[in-house]
Amino acid sequence: MSKPTEPAKNSRRGLVLAGLAGAVAAVAALYVIAGPNGNIASAQSCSVALEAAKAAKPHAKGEVAAFIPASQPLELKQLTFMGPDNQPVTLADFKDRTVLLNLWATWCAPCRKEMPALDELQADLGSDDFEVVAVSLDRGGPDKPKAFLEEIGVGHLGFYQDSSNALLQDLRKVARATGLPTTILVGPEGCEIGTMYGPAEWASGEAKSLIESTMVRQGT
């Protein structure tokens, strides 16, 4: 067996350094949403969400079988988008309320299909303790998504939007929201309970049982 040449060693060293650089970048990204005072994945601040995720796991079946309970919940309080009055809001503004955060756009066919179910879910479970927050990512502004929601008779969802797509980019930095639709269940303390990639029948009994199981665990 021939002895490896020095360039090969350098090549391996370069791959190791590149891997380390990628790991550092991934760790750095964990501070983007939470800001300078703390990590997104805080064991202390998100401990309640972790327990809620464990409670949700047996309910991730049927229509919501693809729901992924968080094993290391992210703190998402600083995620920002535009509210119904066209003013910036953050998930921190939903303090003490469980939120089903849905990212959608009118150009996304699966997103369009699940909007009536999300509207029905809000009608059935919406309260001071729970809200479906569907955020339109249409780049052209609010007119087109508003017209679509009116056309299909959505009347229970508040209108939220982010035409800048900054919300999507922030979530992608922490390996969430790889595509649309993406739906994240967020606990009252602003921490991720679990994430669903792709559409779901959110008005189904399975979806409601999953959500309600986490709310009981959190005491909301």
C-alpha positions as a LaTeX table, in Angstrom:
\begin{tabular}{lrrr}
\hline
Residue & $x$ (\AA) & $y$ (\AA) & $z$ (\AA) \\
\hline
Met1 & 0.00 & 0.00 & 0.00 \\
Ser2 & 1.51 & 3.33 & $-0.98$ \\
Lys3 & 2.00 & 6.06 & 1.57 \\
Pro4 & $-0.49$ & 8.94 & 1.21 \\
Thr5 & 1.04 & 12.04 & $-0.25$ \\
Glu6 & 1.08 & 15.37 & 1.57 \\
Pro7 & $-1.49$ & 16.99 & $-0.79$ \\
Ala8 & $-3.98$ & 14.27 & 0.16 \\
Lys9 & $-3.49$ & 15.13 & 3.83 \\
Asn10 & $-4.05$ & 18.77 & 3.05 \\
Ser11 & $-7.19$ & 17.85 & 1.15 \\
Arg12 & $-8.54$ & 15.89 & 4.12 \\
Arg13 & $-7.60$ & 18.75 & 6.43 \\
Gly14 & $-9.49$ & 21.13 & 4.17 \\
Leu15 & $-12.59$ & 18.94 & 4.33 \\
Val16 & $-12.40$ & 18.82 & 8.13 \\
Leu17 & $-11.99$ & 22.59 & 8.35 \\
Ala18 & $-14.90$ & 23.07 & 5.96 \\
Gly19 & $-17.03$ & 20.79 & 8.10 \\
Leu20 & $-16.08$ & 22.72 & 11.23 \\
Ala21 & $-16.90$ & 25.99 & 9.50 \\
Gly22 & $-20.30$ & 24.63 & 8.56 \\
Ala23 & $-20.94$ & 23.53 & 12.12 \\
Val24 & $-19.95$ & 26.94 & 13.45 \\
Ala25 & $-22.28$ & 28.60 & 10.96 \\
Ala26 & $-25.13$ & 26.33 & 12.00 \\
Val27 & $-24.55$ & 27.12 & 15.67 \\
Ala28 & $-24.32$ & 30.84 & 14.92 \\
Ala29 & $-27.67$ & 30.64 & 13.14 \\
Leu30 & $-29.28$ & 29.52 & 16.37 \\
Tyr31 & $-28.87$ & 33.07 & 17.69 \\
Val32 & $-30.52$ & 34.85 & 14.78 \\
Ile33 & $-34.10$ & 34.72 & 16.04 \\
Ala34 & $-33.51$ & 34.87 & 19.77 \\
Gly35 & $-31.25$ & 37.93 & 19.59 \\
Pro36 & $-28.10$ & 38.76 & 21.55 \\
Asn37 & $-29.28$ & 37.60 & 24.96 \\
Gly38 & $-29.87$ & 33.92 & 24.36 \\
Asn39 & $-29.94$ & 30.81 & 22.27 \\
Ile40 & $-33.09$ & 29.72 & 20.45 \\
Ala41 & $-32.88$ & 26.21 & 21.86 \\
Ser42 & $-32.91$ & 27.07 & 25.56 \\
Ala43 & $-33.37$ & 24.05 & 27.80 \\
Gln44 & $-34.81$ & 26.21 & 30.57 \\
Ser45 & $-37.07$ & 28.61 & 28.68 \\
Cys46 & $-38.46$ & 25.84 & 26.44 \\
Ser47 & $-38.79$ & 23.06 & 29.01 \\
Val48 & $-42.61$ & 23.34 & 29.02 \\
Ala49 & $-42.68$ & 23.05 & 25.22 \\
Leu50 & $-40.52$ & 19.95 & 25.42 \\
Glu51 & $-43.04$ & 18.31 & 27.74 \\
Ala52 & $-45.86$ & 19.37 & 25.38 \\
Ala53 & $-43.96$ & 17.83 & 22.45 \\
Lys54 & $-43.75$ & 14.55 & 24.34 \\
Ala55 & $-47.49$ & 14.72 & 25.01 \\
Ala56 & $-48.15$ & 15.36 & 21.30 \\
Lys57 & $-46.11$ & 12.41 & 20.03 \\
Pro58 & $-48.80$ & 9.70 & 20.49 \\
His59 & $-51.27$ & 11.95 & 18.66 \\
Ala60 & $-49.09$ & 12.41 & 15.56 \\
Lys61 & $-51.04$ & 9.96 & 13.43 \\
Gly62 & $-53.66$ & 9.84 & 10.71 \\
Glu63 & $-54.07$ & 13.24 & 9.08 \\
Val64 & $-51.16$ & 14.64 & 11.13 \\
Ala65 & $-48.84$ & 11.62 & 11.03 \\
Ala66 & $-46.09$ & 13.78 & 9.51 \\
Phe67 & $-46.07$ & 16.14 & 12.52 \\
Ile68 & $-42.58$ & 16.10 & 14.08 \\
Pro69 & $-42.54$ & 16.78 & 17.85 \\
Ala70 & $-39.54$ & 18.91 & 18.80 \\
Ser71 & $-36.71$ & 17.11 & 20.60 \\
Gln72 & $-34.87$ & 20.42 & 21.12 \\
Pro73 & $-37.55$ & 23.13 & 20.95 \\
Leu74 & $-36.54$ & 26.43 & 19.38 \\
Glu75 & $-37.45$ & 29.70 & 21.05 \\
Leu76 & $-39.33$ & 31.61 & 18.35 \\
Lys77 & $-40.66$ & 34.68 & 20.19 \\
Gln78 & $-38.80$ & 37.16 & 17.99 \\
Leu79 & $-40.19$ & 35.94 & 14.66 \\
Thr80 & $-41.71$ & 39.03 & 13.02 \\
Phe81 & $-44.41$ & 39.56 & 10.38 \\
Met82 & $-47.21$ & 42.03 & 9.61 \\
Gly83 & $-50.49$ & 41.87 & 11.52 \\
Pro84 & $-54.10$ & 42.53 & 10.43 \\
Asp85 & $-53.56$ & 46.26 & 10.91 \\
Asn86 & $-50.44$ & 46.13 & 8.71 \\
Gln87 & $-48.20$ & 46.75 & 11.71 \\
Pro88 & $-45.29$ & 44.49 & 12.72 \\
Val89 & $-46.08$ & 41.78 & 15.27 \\
Thr90 & $-43.92$ & 39.07 & 16.81 \\
Leu91 & $-44.82$ & 35.71 & 18.28 \\
Ala92 & $-44.07$ & 37.30 & 21.65 \\
Asp93 & $-47.28$ & 39.29 & 21.12 \\
Phe94 & $-49.19$ & 35.99 & 21.42 \\
Lys95 & $-47.87$ & 35.38 & 24.93 \\
Asp96 & $-49.93$ & 32.87 & 26.95 \\
Arg97 & $-51.56$ & 31.56 & 23.78 \\
Thr98 & $-50.80$ & 28.39 & 21.83 \\
Val99 & $-50.27$ & 29.32 & 18.16 \\
Leu100 & $-50.44$ & 27.22 & 15.02 \\
Leu101 & $-48.14$ & 29.22 & 12.74 \\
Asn102 & $-48.78$ & 28.40 & 9.09 \\
Leu103 & $-46.64$ & 29.71 & 6.21 \\
Trp104 & $-48.48$ & 29.82 & 2.90 \\
Ala105 & $-48.75$ & 31.60 & $-0.46$ \\
Thr106 & $-51.35$ & 31.76 & $-3.24$ \\
Trp107 & $-48.88$ & 30.23 & $-5.74$ \\
Cys108 & $-48.60$ & 27.13 & $-3.53$ \\
Ala109 & $-51.38$ & 24.67 & $-4.51$ \\
Pro110 & $-51.20$ & 22.55 & $-1.31$ \\
Cys111 & $-51.35$ & 25.78 & 0.73 \\
Arg112 & $-54.52$ & 26.88 & $-1.02$ \\
Lys113 & $-56.08$ & 23.47 & $-0.44$ \\
Glu114 & $-55.54$ & 23.51 & 3.34 \\
Met115 & $-56.77$ & 27.07 & 3.97 \\
Pro116 & $-60.45$ & 26.08 & 4.50 \\
Ala117 & $-59.39$ & 23.49 & 7.09 \\
Leu118 & $-57.24$ & 26.04 & 8.92 \\
Asp119 & $-60.18$ & 28.44 & 8.90 \\
Glu120 & $-62.43$ & 25.70 & 10.32 \\
Leu121 & $-59.85$ & 24.88 & 12.98 \\
Gln122 & $-59.80$ & 28.54 & 14.05 \\
Ala123 & $-63.59$ & 28.55 & 14.17 \\
Asp124 & $-63.64$ & 25.43 & 16.36 \\
Leu125 & $-60.67$ & 26.02 & 18.69 \\
Gly126 & $-59.93$ & 29.74 & 18.40 \\
Ser127 & $-59.97$ & 31.43 & 21.81 \\
Asp128 & $-57.87$ & 33.43 & 24.23 \\
Asp129 & $-55.81$ & 30.23 & 24.57 \\
Phe130 & $-55.34$ & 29.29 & 20.90 \\
Glu131 & $-55.04$ & 30.95 & 17.50 \\
Val132 & $-54.25$ & 29.84 & 13.97 \\
Val133 & $-51.81$ & 32.39 & 12.56 \\
Ala134 & $-51.59$ & 31.87 & 8.80 \\
Val135 & $-48.92$ & 34.15 & 7.32 \\
Ser136 & $-49.06$ & 34.85 & 3.59 \\
Leu137 & $-45.64$ & 35.03 & 1.92 \\
Asp138 & $-46.90$ & 36.43 & $-1.38$ \\
Arg139 & $-44.28$ & 38.90 & $-2.56$ \\
Gly140 & $-46.77$ & 41.13 & $-4.33$ \\
Gly141 & $-48.32$ & 42.37 & $-1.10$ \\
Pro142 & $-51.65$ & 41.68 & 0.60 \\
Asp143 & $-54.16$ & 42.26 & $-2.21$ \\
Lys144 & $-53.91$ & 38.88 & $-3.97$ \\
Pro145 & $-53.96$ & 36.66 & $-0.83$ \\
Lys146 & $-56.78$ & 38.72 & 0.67 \\
Ala147 & $-58.82$ & 38.32 & $-2.53$ \\
Phe148 & $-58.17$ & 34.57 & $-2.51$ \\
Leu149 & $-59.28$ & 34.15 & 1.10 \\
Glu150 & $-62.43$ & 36.16 & 0.42 \\
Glu151 & $-63.13$ & 34.11 & $-2.70$ \\
Ile152 & $-63.03$ & 30.78 & $-0.80$ \\
Gly153 & $-65.05$ & 32.12 & 2.12 \\
Val154 & $-62.38$ & 32.22 & 4.83 \\
Gly155 & $-63.89$ & 34.30 & 7.62 \\
His156 & $-62.30$ & 33.22 & 10.90 \\
Leu157 & $-58.58$ & 33.69 & 10.28 \\
Gly158 & $-56.87$ & 36.98 & 10.97 \\
Phe159 & $-54.82$ & 38.23 & 8.02 \\
Tyr160 & $-51.05$ & 38.08 & 8.53 \\
Gln161 & $-48.43$ & 38.54 & 5.84 \\
Asp162 & $-44.73$ & 38.99 & 5.13 \\
Ser163 & $-44.10$ & 40.05 & 1.55 \\
Ser164 & $-40.38$ & 40.47 & 2.36 \\
Asn165 & $-40.07$ & 36.71 & 3.09 \\
Ala166 & $-37.74$ & 37.57 & 5.99 \\
Leu167 & $-39.78$ & 35.24 & 8.20 \\
Leu168 & $-39.11$ & 32.34 & 5.84 \\
Gln169 & $-35.40$ & 33.13 & 5.68 \\
Asp170 & $-35.09$ & 33.31 & 9.47 \\
Leu171 & $-36.70$ & 29.88 & 9.81 \\
Arg172 & $-34.54$ & 28.39 & 7.08 \\
Lys173 & $-31.44$ & 29.48 & 9.00 \\
Val174 & $-32.47$ & 27.08 & 11.77 \\
Ala175 & $-33.54$ & 24.25 & 9.43 \\
Arg176 & $-37.26$ & 25.01 & 9.57 \\
Ala177 & $-39.57$ & 26.01 & 6.70 \\
Thr178 & $-37.74$ & 24.13 & 3.95 \\
Gly179 & $-40.75$ & 24.71 & 1.69 \\
Leu180 & $-44.43$ & 25.64 & 1.70 \\
Pro181 & $-46.66$ & 24.96 & 3.41 \\
Thr182 & $-44.83$ & 24.70 & 6.73 \\
Thr183 & $-46.78$ & 24.72 & 9.99 \\
Ile184 & $-45.23$ & 25.11 & 13.44 \\
Leu185 & $-47.12$ & 24.57 & 16.69 \\
Val186 & $-45.81$ & 27.13 & 19.19 \\
Gly187 & $-46.47$ & 27.07 & 22.93 \\
Pro188 & $-47.62$ & 30.02 & 25.08 \\
Glu189 & $-44.01$ & 30.74 & 26.10 \\
Gly190 & $-43.03$ & 31.19 & 22.42 \\
Cys191 & $-41.25$ & 27.85 & 21.96 \\
Glu192 & $-41.68$ & 25.30 & 19.21 \\
Ile193 & $-43.69$ & 22.21 & 20.15 \\
Gly194 & $-43.41$ & 20.58 & 16.74 \\
Thr195 & $-43.38$ & 21.16 & 13.00 \\
Met196 & $-45.27$ & 19.85 & 9.99 \\
Tyr197 & $-43.73$ & 20.03 & 6.52 \\
Gly198 & $-46.38$ & 19.87 & 3.83 \\
Pro199 & $-50.19$ & 20.10 & 4.01 \\
Ala200 & $-52.48$ & 18.49 & 6.55 \\
Glu201 & $-56.20$ & 18.24 & 7.23 \\
Trp202 & $-56.09$ & 20.65 & 10.16 \\
Ala203 & $-59.82$ & 20.44 & 10.86 \\
Ser204 & $-59.62$ & 16.68 & 11.41 \\
Gly205 & $-60.18$ & 15.01 & 14.75 \\
Glu206 & $-56.57$ & 13.86 & 14.81 \\
Ala207 & $-55.26$ & 17.40 & 14.35 \\
Lys208 & $-57.51$ & 18.74 & 17.09 \\
Ser209 & $-56.51$ & 15.95 & 19.47 \\
Leu210 & $-52.83$ & 16.66 & 18.83 \\
Ile211 & $-53.22$ & 20.37 & 19.54 \\
Glu212 & $-55.46$ & 19.87 & 22.56 \\
Ser213 & $-53.04$ & 17.33 & 24.07 \\
Thr214 & $-50.32$ & 19.98 & 24.16 \\
Met215 & $-52.62$ & 22.61 & 25.64 \\
Val216 & $-53.64$ & 20.33 & 28.49 \\
Arg217 & $-49.96$ & 19.62 & 29.24 \\
Gln218 & $-49.22$ & 23.36 & 29.31 \\
Gly219 & $-52.27$ & 24.18 & 31.43 \\
Thr220 & $-53.75$ & 26.58 & 28.86 \\
\hline
\end{tabular}
